[in-house]
C-alpha cells in the first residue's frame, strides 16, 4: 500500500544521506592528507614521487567534486594556493595539478554565491589563471580559461575582475592574431616562437568563445550574422562581438597553405561552433565543411574535422545529461513561456546535428579511408550520431560490417563490432538486412585500403602454443549475433552470397567496377572463404549450400564446357573435347612453366585469337571452380554430411532436431580459394594463367562428376570402378603438377 511506498522512499532517502556523509568524510580525509603532505614538504623536495602524489590526491578530490560539488565547497581556500604553479614539482606534474584544480573549481562555480565570487575575484585568482594561459600547453590553458569564463558569466557584475581578466586575455591574443594574419601565406616558414604564439592565441580564443553565452544571435538569420562577421580593432573588441570577430580572423588562418595552421584554426573554431551553432551553419552553407572533409583535403584536416564534430556533439550531450543545459535555459530571461511550451528553447543546439547530417555520405566514405586514424574517428563519430539519433542506422550498417575486414587494426574492428552489437540488440532486423551487402562491401574495403599486391581475405588464422593453427571467419561474431538461430535469415544471407557465383548475375549493377572481369575472380575467392568459414550452427545451412552448388553446377557446368569447346575448336585447337574425363592439349600445356610457349598452343599467340572472349569464358569457369572446391570442403569439414543425407535433402523440409549442434572436423586441410588471376599488374591479360584457369576448371569438374556418380550410383559396377581408379592416378599427377606451377 501507500505506507510501503513511503517506507521505500524513506529508506532510499536515508541511504542517500548516509552516502553523502561517507563521501564528505572521505573528502575531508583527502584534504587532511593534503595538509599533512605540505607539512612534510621540506623533506620531500628531492622526492621524485612528490608530484605524482599531489596529482593523485587532487584528481581524487576532483572525482567527488564532479559527483557532488557541495562536498568540496568548504575546502576551496585550501586548494587555491596550488593554482600559483609553484609546487616544486616537475613541469608535467605541475600541469596536471593546475588542470585538475581548475576542473574542480569549474564544477563548484554554479554552487558559489555572489559574495563568494566577488571575494575570489578580489583575490589573486584572476591573475593566477591568466599566468597559467601563458605558461602551460593547451590542456591546462583551456581548463584555466573555462574557470575564468564560468566565474565571469556566473556573476551578475559583468564588469567584475573575472570578466575584465577574461576580456584582457581575449584582446591580447586577438590582437596577436590580427597582427600576424597577413605576415605569410605559409606559416611553416616562420620561426618556431611565432608559430607557438599563433597556436596559443588560437587555443585561448577558441576556449573563451566556447563558454560565451550571449543571447544576441538567438533568432537571427544567417544574413543578420553575416553583418557581424567583421574584423575590428582590438580596442573595440567586446564580450558581445568576440565570437564573431574571432571567427572572421580564424577564417583567414583557415585559408593558409600549411596544414598545421589550418588544423589549429579549425580546432579553435570548434569552440565558437559549440556556443554559436549558427556560425557553424554559415561555414556549412559556404561549402567549407564539405571541402575540409573531401578526399582532396589533407588527411590531417579531414581528421581534425571529424574530431571537432565529435567533440562538439559529445560536449553538447554531456551538457544536456548533466542538467547544465536546463539550468542555463531557466536562467535566461529571453526564453518565454511560449518557447518553453513549444520546445524551441534550445533549438540552436540541433543545428550542429543538422550540419553533421549533411556530411553523412562523405562520412560513410571515410570509413574506408586509407588513413587508419580517419577510419577510426569516422567510426567513433558514427557511433555518436547513432546514439544521439542523428543518422539512419540502416545506412551505416554495411559500412560498419565492411570494417570487420580491417585486419591490421583490431581496435577499429572492435569499435565497429561493438556498435553493430548494440544495433543488433535494438534493431536485429536492420543488421540482418544489411549483412549480405556489408560482407560484399568488405572486399572492396580491403582492396582499397590495403595494397593490391596483398590478397583480400576473410579468414583470421591463429596459432596456439602447441603449434596448432585455427582459422575463423572475420564475420563470425556479427553473424552469430545477427542471425543467431534464425534459419530463415541464415538461408537468406547464404542465398545472397551464392547468387554472386551465378554467371547470369554478373555481380549485379551495384557491385560492378571499371573492369568487371578483372575484379570478379578475387571477389568470388573472398566470398567462397566466407561461406567456408562462417560459423554455422545447423547442418541444414551446410546442406543448403551443397545443394545450391549442385544445382548451379548442373545448370551451368555443361554449358560452359560446350561454349569452351566451340570457342577452342573455332580457333583450331582441334583436339579439345567437352568430355571431362579427356585431358586435352590445354591441360597438358598447363603443367608447363609457360603454357602458351608450347607448340600445341601456338594458335593462342595469333592475332586472330579472341583473347578477351577466352578470358570471359575462363572467368565464368572460375566461378564454378570455386563452388566445386567449396562443395568438397564442406563435405569433408562437417560431420553428418553423408551421401545418403545429401540424396535425401530437400530445401523445403522441416528442421531436424538432430541437425542442431553439429561439429566441424579439426583435421580437414584449409579451404583453398586461390585462383590464378587473369590480369597482370599492368592490366594486360595473362595468357598463361588463362590456360591454368581452364585446366583447373576441367580438373574440378572431373572430380565433381566422379563424386556425383559415386553419390548417386550403388557403386556395384566393377568396370566403371576400374576405369575410375585409372583416371584417379592420372588426375592426381596432373593436379600435383598444376598446383606446383600455380603456387610458383
XYZ file of C-alpha atoms in Angstrom, residues 40 134 159 163 207 226 238 243 251 353 373 383 385 398 452 615 629 672 675 686 708 716:
22
model
C 56.392 17.380 5.200
C 50.995 31.909 -20.739
C 32.485 44.312 -15.204
C 35.265 39.356 -16.819
C 38.372 28.341 -25.297
C 26.940 37.976 -41.831
C 33.696 43.433 -26.551
C 32.927 35.209 -31.174
C 38.814 32.138 -41.294
C 23.439 17.694 -35.764
C 43.180 7.328 -37.952
C 28.689 5.784 -33.040
C 25.491 10.195 -34.235
C 27.023 -2.078 -44.384
C 46.663 -4.523 -54.307
C 39.194 -14.516 -70.599
C 36.088 -26.589 -54.184
C 41.837 -23.259 -50.912
C 42.816 -18.951 -58.365
C 47.875 -13.109 -68.636
C 28.349 -37.193 -58.117
C 28.346 -52.022 -57.914
